[in-house]
């Protein structure tokens, strides 16, 4: 893929055009020479459509007020008030309305052919991150994908299964919990590694997972980078004594370093894997712009979540008995103190579908 230099003015105009499209459309249906047969999501809660509801962890969203703006107001395990990027990707690519969690026992064999979600809320690239919250580590998600591959080969044959996987898009959203749950909060990692050393550890692990998926037949991969972590409401709260509620720059710098590492990792992979199409989806810049320019997106609250006080409530702390949950989540960037509202996920997904994902088609 050739790189191209773009002037700041042209880049700004293009982003403005994308913003207008994303605000006016429920989703963007990509039509081109090649139809995407399936999509797969790996990673954390930004993509988990309900897997954690089947593994006995408290790190889930299968209770109110999660799901209150979802179809029939049903909490499904999606850690938001409604749909996630996973769902908007599936819908926008014309595949299906919702992306089901792989561990759902009611999932029909035919549904598998168009893809599934393997993500697990609370997980990370570091196995210790998954252990802290008793969730599915990424290596196990890939084991589930191997199981999935055998299932569809049994349905349509090995050759057709390989074709589906070769033309499918694989999304990764991972890294947030490694920093905010693990490194900067509760684990010994901060005593063992500098931020840079820990970042390198995560990126080396990430590289191994991508190579493993490539060896399983994946050729189209999109890596969603991490948001400005120090601006998450929970991080504003944890560091409020020294920052007075402002974004924490130390944590933000860790996020910036990790995201820069993702870009370098991608460039490092391309020469050795010529048939690999791999891109980074810049989630970070969109969240940063939401925070800097909320009125541009018809947002009013960007420093706390809709649920409860919005300062600390996430997961089981955000429940049907939590007081003060906002009446209209569409004016908020965050639904709880970590995760976005459906409105924000929809907008971000439309930008990715319009601006970035066509590079994989």
JSON list of C-alpha atoms in Angstrom, two decimals, residues 202-344:
[
{"chain": "A", "resi": 202, "resn": "UNK", "atom": "CA", "xyz": [2.46, -5.72, 24.65]},
{"chain": "A", "resi": 203, "resn": "UNK", "atom": "CA", "xyz": [3.38, -4.95, 21.05]},
{"chain": "A", "resi": 204, "resn": "UNK", "atom": "CA", "xyz": [5.57, -8.05, 20.74]},
{"chain": "A", "resi": 205, "resn": "UNK", "atom": "CA", "xyz": [2.63, -10.12, 21.96]},
{"chain": "A", "resi": 206, "resn": "UNK", "atom": "CA", "xyz": [0.32, -8.30, 19.53]},
{"chain": "A", "resi": 207, "resn": "UNK", "atom": "CA", "xyz": [2.66, -9.09, 16.66]},
{"chain": "A", "resi": 208, "resn": "UNK", "atom": "CA", "xyz": [2.64, -12.79, 17.55]},
{"chain": "A", "resi": 209, "resn": "UNK", "atom": "CA", "xyz": [-1.18, -12.88, 17.56]},
{"chain": "A", "resi": 210, "resn": "UNK", "atom": "CA", "xyz": [-1.40, -11.19, 14.16]},
{"chain": "A", "resi": 211, "resn": "UNK", "atom": "CA", "xyz": [1.09, -13.65, 12.71]},
{"chain": "A", "resi": 212, "resn": "UNK", "atom": "CA", "xyz": [-0.92, -16.52, 14.15]},
{"chain": "A", "resi": 213, "resn": "UNK", "atom": "CA", "xyz": [-4.13, -15.27, 12.56]},
{"chain": "A", "resi": 214, "resn": "UNK", "atom": "CA", "xyz": [-2.30, -14.79, 9.28]},
{"chain": "A", "resi": 215, "resn": "UNK", "atom": "CA", "xyz": [-1.13, -18.40, 9.42]},
{"chain": "A", "resi": 216, "resn": "UNK", "atom": "CA", "xyz": [-4.77, -19.40, 9.96]},
{"chain": "A", "resi": 217, "resn": "UNK", "atom": "CA", "xyz": [-5.74, -17.66, 6.73]},
{"chain": "A", "resi": 218, "resn": "UNK", "atom": "CA", "xyz": [-6.51, -14.06, 7.72]},
{"chain": "A", "resi": 219, "resn": "UNK", "atom": "CA", "xyz": [-5.30, -11.49, 5.18]},
{"chain": "A", "resi": 220, "resn": "UNK", "atom": "CA", "xyz": [-7.39, -8.39, 6.01]},
{"chain": "A", "resi": 221, "resn": "UNK", "atom": "CA", "xyz": [-6.80, -6.99, 9.51]},
{"chain": "A", "resi": 222, "resn": "UNK", "atom": "CA", "xyz": [-7.83, -3.68, 11.08]},
{"chain": "A", "resi": 223, "resn": "UNK", "atom": "CA", "xyz": [-6.31, -2.65, 14.42]},
{"chain": "A", "resi": 224, "resn": "UNK", "atom": "CA", "xyz": [-8.33, -0.16, 16.46]},
{"chain": "A", "resi": 225, "resn": "UNK", "atom": "CA", "xyz": [-5.94, 1.90, 18.56]},
{"chain": "A", "resi": 226, "resn": "UNK", "atom": "CA", "xyz": [-6.59, 2.99, 22.16]},
{"chain": "A", "resi": 227, "resn": "UNK", "atom": "CA", "xyz": [-8.30, 6.25, 23.16]},
{"chain": "A", "resi": 228, "resn": "UNK", "atom": "CA", "xyz": [-6.68, 9.05, 25.19]},
{"chain": "A", "resi": 229, "resn": "UNK", "atom": "CA", "xyz": [-6.75, 6.88, 28.29]},
{"chain": "A", "resi": 230, "resn": "UNK", "atom": "CA", "xyz": [-6.05, 9.68, 30.73]},
{"chain": "A", "resi": 231, "resn": "UNK", "atom": "CA", "xyz": [-9.28, 11.37, 29.62]},
{"chain": "A", "resi": 232, "resn": "UNK", "atom": "CA", "xyz": [-11.55, 8.45, 30.49]},
{"chain": "A", "resi": 233, "resn": "UNK", "atom": "CA", "xyz": [-13.87, 9.55, 33.33]},
{"chain": "A", "resi": 234, "resn": "UNK", "atom": "CA", "xyz": [-12.54, 6.80, 35.59]},
{"chain": "A", "resi": 235, "resn": "UNK", "atom": "CA", "xyz": [-8.97, 8.01, 35.06]},
{"chain": "A", "resi": 236, "resn": "UNK", "atom": "CA", "xyz": [-9.97, 11.62, 35.71]},
{"chain": "A", "resi": 237, "resn": "UNK", "atom": "CA", "xyz": [-11.40, 10.37, 39.02]},
{"chain": "A", "resi": 238, "resn": "UNK", "atom": "CA", "xyz": [-8.44, 8.19, 40.02]},
{"chain": "A", "resi": 239, "resn": "UNK", "atom": "CA", "xyz": [-6.01, 11.06, 39.40]},
{"chain": "A", "resi": 240, "resn": "UNK", "atom": "CA", "xyz": [-8.30, 13.88, 40.56]},
{"chain": "A", "resi": 241, "resn": "UNK", "atom": "CA", "xyz": [-6.15, 14.86, 43.54]},
{"chain": "A", "resi": 242, "resn": "UNK", "atom": "CA", "xyz": [-3.23, 15.83, 41.34]},
{"chain": "A", "resi": 243, "resn": "UNK", "atom": "CA", "xyz": [-5.14, 16.82, 38.18]},
{"chain": "A", "resi": 244, "resn": "UNK", "atom": "CA", "xyz": [-8.32, 18.37, 39.63]},
{"chain": "A", "resi": 245, "resn": "UNK", "atom": "CA", "xyz": [-10.49, 16.40, 37.22]},
{"chain": "A", "resi": 246, "resn": "UNK", "atom": "CA", "xyz": [-8.45, 17.12, 34.10]},
{"chain": "A", "resi": 247, "resn": "UNK", "atom": "CA", "xyz": [-7.04, 14.45, 31.80]},
{"chain": "A", "resi": 248, "resn": "UNK", "atom": "CA", "xyz": [-4.01, 12.63, 33.21]},
{"chain": "A", "resi": 249, "resn": "UNK", "atom": "CA", "xyz": [-1.07, 13.29, 30.91]},
{"chain": "A", "resi": 250, "resn": "UNK", "atom": "CA", "xyz": [1.09, 10.40, 32.14]},
{"chain": "A", "resi": 251, "resn": "UNK", "atom": "CA", "xyz": [-1.58, 7.90, 31.15]},
{"chain": "A", "resi": 252, "resn": "UNK", "atom": "CA", "xyz": [-2.23, 9.78, 27.90]},
{"chain": "A", "resi": 253, "resn": "UNK", "atom": "CA", "xyz": [1.46, 9.57, 27.02]},
{"chain": "A", "resi": 254, "resn": "UNK", "atom": "CA", "xyz": [1.35, 5.81, 27.55]},
{"chain": "A", "resi": 255, "resn": "UNK", "atom": "CA", "xyz": [-1.59, 5.61, 25.14]},
{"chain": "A", "resi": 256, "resn": "UNK", "atom": "CA", "xyz": [0.26, 7.75, 22.59]},
{"chain": "A", "resi": 257, "resn": "UNK", "atom": "CA", "xyz": [3.33, 5.52, 22.84]},
{"chain": "A", "resi": 258, "resn": "UNK", "atom": "CA", "xyz": [1.27, 2.37, 22.38]},
{"chain": "A", "resi": 259, "resn": "UNK", "atom": "CA", "xyz": [-0.54, 3.82, 19.35]},
{"chain": "A", "resi": 260, "resn": "UNK", "atom": "CA", "xyz": [2.72, 4.92, 17.76]},
{"chain": "A", "resi": 261, "resn": "UNK", "atom": "CA", "xyz": [3.98, 1.40, 18.37]},
{"chain": "A", "resi": 262, "resn": "UNK", "atom": "CA", "xyz": [0.96, -0.05, 16.56]},
{"chain": "A", "resi": 263, "resn": "UNK", "atom": "CA", "xyz": [1.79, 2.03, 13.48]},
{"chain": "A", "resi": 264, "resn": "UNK", "atom": "CA", "xyz": [5.43, 0.94, 13.60]},
{"chain": "A", "resi": 265, "resn": "UNK", "atom": "CA", "xyz": [4.37, -2.68, 14.08]},
{"chain": "A", "resi": 266, "resn": "UNK", "atom": "CA", "xyz": [2.18, -2.50, 10.98]},
{"chain": "A", "resi": 267, "resn": "UNK", "atom": "CA", "xyz": [5.01, -1.11, 8.88]},
{"chain": "A", "resi": 268, "resn": "UNK", "atom": "CA", "xyz": [7.32, -3.79, 10.22]},
{"chain": "A", "resi": 269, "resn": "UNK", "atom": "CA", "xyz": [4.91, -6.59, 9.31]},
{"chain": "A", "resi": 270, "resn": "UNK", "atom": "CA", "xyz": [4.19, -5.60, 5.71]},
{"chain": "A", "resi": 271, "resn": "UNK", "atom": "CA", "xyz": [7.52, -6.55, 4.08]},
{"chain": "A", "resi": 272, "resn": "UNK", "atom": "CA", "xyz": [7.50, -10.07, 5.50]},
{"chain": "A", "resi": 273, "resn": "UNK", "atom": "CA", "xyz": [3.83, -10.74, 4.74]},
{"chain": "A", "resi": 274, "resn": "UNK", "atom": "CA", "xyz": [3.14, -9.38, 1.25]},
{"chain": "A", "resi": 275, "resn": "UNK", "atom": "CA", "xyz": [-0.42, -10.73, 1.05]},
{"chain": "A", "resi": 276, "resn": "UNK", "atom": "CA", "xyz": [-1.34, -9.16, 4.40]},
{"chain": "A", "resi": 277, "resn": "UNK", "atom": "CA", "xyz": [-3.55, -6.08, 4.20]},
{"chain": "A", "resi": 278, "resn": "UNK", "atom": "CA", "xyz": [-3.33, -4.41, 7.60]},
{"chain": "A", "resi": 279, "resn": "UNK", "atom": "CA", "xyz": [-4.39, -0.94, 8.73]},
{"chain": "A", "resi": 280, "resn": "UNK", "atom": "CA", "xyz": [-4.77, 1.07, 11.92]},
{"chain": "A", "resi": 281, "resn": "UNK", "atom": "CA", "xyz": [-8.13, 2.64, 12.77]},
{"chain": "A", "resi": 282, "resn": "UNK", "atom": "CA", "xyz": [-7.51, 5.89, 14.64]},
{"chain": "A", "resi": 283, "resn": "UNK", "atom": "CA", "xyz": [-10.04, 5.70, 17.46]},
{"chain": "A", "resi": 284, "resn": "UNK", "atom": "CA", "xyz": [-7.79, 7.96, 19.54]},
{"chain": "A", "resi": 285, "resn": "UNK", "atom": "CA", "xyz": [-8.06, 11.01, 17.28]},
{"chain": "A", "resi": 286, "resn": "UNK", "atom": "CA", "xyz": [-11.84, 10.79, 17.09]},
{"chain": "A", "resi": 287, "resn": "UNK", "atom": "CA", "xyz": [-12.26, 10.59, 20.88]},
{"chain": "A", "resi": 288, "resn": "UNK", "atom": "CA", "xyz": [-9.83, 13.48, 21.25]},
{"chain": "A", "resi": 289, "resn": "UNK", "atom": "CA", "xyz": [-11.90, 15.56, 18.85]},
{"chain": "A", "resi": 290, "resn": "UNK", "atom": "CA", "xyz": [-15.13, 14.67, 20.66]},
{"chain": "A", "resi": 291, "resn": "UNK", "atom": "CA", "xyz": [-13.55, 15.98, 23.86]},
{"chain": "A", "resi": 292, "resn": "UNK", "atom": "CA", "xyz": [-12.06, 19.09, 22.28]},
{"chain": "A", "resi": 293, "resn": "UNK", "atom": "CA", "xyz": [-15.10, 20.01, 20.16]},
{"chain": "A", "resi": 294, "resn": "UNK", "atom": "CA", "xyz": [-18.24, 18.46, 21.68]},
{"chain": "A", "resi": 295, "resn": "UNK", "atom": "CA", "xyz": [-20.69, 20.92, 20.07]},
{"chain": "A", "resi": 296, "resn": "UNK", "atom": "CA", "xyz": [-19.55, 19.76, 16.61]},
{"chain": "A", "resi": 297, "resn": "UNK", "atom": "CA", "xyz": [-21.05, 16.37, 17.47]},
{"chain": "A", "resi": 298, "resn": "UNK", "atom": "CA", "xyz": [-24.10, 17.61, 19.40]},
{"chain": "A", "resi": 299, "resn": "UNK", "atom": "CA", "xyz": [-22.57, 16.42, 22.67]},
{"chain": "A", "resi": 300, "resn": "UNK", "atom": "CA", "xyz": [-22.91, 18.22, 25.98]},
{"chain": "A", "resi": 301, "resn": "UNK", "atom": "CA", "xyz": [-21.03, 16.03, 28.50]},
{"chain": "A", "resi": 302, "resn": "UNK", "atom": "CA", "xyz": [-17.57, 14.65, 27.73]},
{"chain": "A", "resi": 303, "resn": "UNK", "atom": "CA", "xyz": [-15.91, 14.32, 31.15]},
{"chain": "A", "resi": 304, "resn": "UNK", "atom": "CA", "xyz": [-18.26, 11.90, 32.91]},
{"chain": "A", "resi": 305, "resn": "UNK", "atom": "CA", "xyz": [-20.52, 8.99, 32.03]},
{"chain": "A", "resi": 306, "resn": "UNK", "atom": "CA", "xyz": [-24.30, 8.86, 31.87]},
{"chain": "A", "resi": 307, "resn": "UNK", "atom": "CA", "xyz": [-24.54, 6.10, 34.48]},
{"chain": "A", "resi": 308, "resn": "UNK", "atom": "CA", "xyz": [-24.67, 7.21, 38.12]},
{"chain": "A", "resi": 309, "resn": "UNK", "atom": "CA", "xyz": [-22.29, 9.99, 39.00]},
{"chain": "A", "resi": 310, "resn": "UNK", "atom": "CA", "xyz": [-20.42, 9.14, 35.82]},
{"chain": "A", "resi": 311, "resn": "UNK", "atom": "CA", "xyz": [-17.13, 9.25, 37.72]},
{"chain": "A", "resi": 312, "resn": "UNK", "atom": "CA", "xyz": [-16.53, 5.66, 38.82]},
{"chain": "A", "resi": 313, "resn": "UNK", "atom": "CA", "xyz": [-19.49, 3.54, 37.68]},
{"chain": "A", "resi": 314, "resn": "UNK", "atom": "CA", "xyz": [-18.47, 0.81, 35.24]},
{"chain": "A", "resi": 315, "resn": "UNK", "atom": "CA", "xyz": [-19.45, -2.86, 35.02]},
{"chain": "A", "resi": 316, "resn": "UNK", "atom": "CA", "xyz": [-21.22, -4.11, 38.15]},
{"chain": "A", "resi": 317, "resn": "UNK", "atom": "CA", "xyz": [-20.99, -0.61, 39.70]},
{"chain": "A", "resi": 318, "resn": "UNK", "atom": "CA", "xyz": [-23.35, 0.55, 36.96]},
{"chain": "A", "resi": 319, "resn": "UNK", "atom": "CA", "xyz": [-26.56, -1.38, 37.65]},
{"chain": "A", "resi": 320, "resn": "UNK", "atom": "CA", "xyz": [-30.33, -0.96, 37.80]},
{"chain": "A", "resi": 321, "resn": "UNK", "atom": "CA", "xyz": [-30.11, 0.40, 41.35]},
{"chain": "A", "resi": 322, "resn": "UNK", "atom": "CA", "xyz": [-27.53, 3.05, 40.47]},
{"chain": "A", "resi": 323, "resn": "UNK", "atom": "CA", "xyz": [-29.07, 6.48, 41.12]},
{"chain": "A", "resi": 324, "resn": "UNK", "atom": "CA", "xyz": [-28.85, 9.56, 38.90]},
{"chain": "A", "resi": 325, "resn": "UNK", "atom": "CA", "xyz": [-28.44, 7.81, 35.54]},
{"chain": "A", "resi": 326, "resn": "UNK", "atom": "CA", "xyz": [-29.04, 10.44, 32.86]},
{"chain": "A", "resi": 327, "resn": "UNK", "atom": "CA", "xyz": [-32.37, 10.49, 30.99]},
{"chain": "A", "resi": 328, "resn": "UNK", "atom": "CA", "xyz": [-30.83, 11.06, 27.54]},
{"chain": "A", "resi": 329, "resn": "UNK", "atom": "CA", "xyz": [-27.57, 9.30, 26.72]},
{"chain": "A", "resi": 330, "resn": "UNK", "atom": "CA", "xyz": [-27.34, 10.93, 23.28]},
{"chain": "A", "resi": 331, "resn": "UNK", "atom": "CA", "xyz": [-25.91, 14.10, 24.84]},
{"chain": "A", "resi": 332, "resn": "UNK", "atom": "CA", "xyz": [-23.07, 12.13, 26.48]},
{"chain": "A", "resi": 333, "resn": "UNK", "atom": "CA", "xyz": [-19.83, 10.80, 25.02]},
{"chain": "A", "resi": 334, "resn": "UNK", "atom": "CA", "xyz": [-19.50, 8.12, 27.70]},
{"chain": "A", "resi": 335, "resn": "UNK", "atom": "CA", "xyz": [-22.26, 5.83, 28.96]},
{"chain": "A", "resi": 336, "resn": "UNK", "atom": "CA", "xyz": [-20.29, 4.64, 31.99]},
{"chain": "A", "resi": 337, "resn": "UNK", "atom": "CA", "xyz": [-16.92, 5.83, 33.21]},
{"chain": "A", "resi": 338, "resn": "UNK", "atom": "CA", "xyz": [-14.99, 3.93, 30.50]},
{"chain": "A", "resi": 339, "resn": "UNK", "atom": "CA", "xyz": [-17.30, 3.00, 27.62]},
{"chain": "A", "resi": 340, "resn": "UNK", "atom": "CA", "xyz": [-18.96, 5.15, 25.00]},
{"chain": "A", "resi": 341, "resn": "UNK", "atom": "CA", "xyz": [-22.61, 5.69, 24.21]},
{"chain": "A", "resi": 342, "resn": "UNK", "atom": "CA", "xyz": [-24.26, 4.07, 21.21]},
{"chain": "A", "resi": 343, "resn": "UNK", "atom": "CA", "xyz": [-24.31, 7.47, 19.49]},
{"chain": "A", "resi": 344, "resn": "UNK", "atom": "CA", "xyz": [-20.53, 7.80, 19.76]}
]
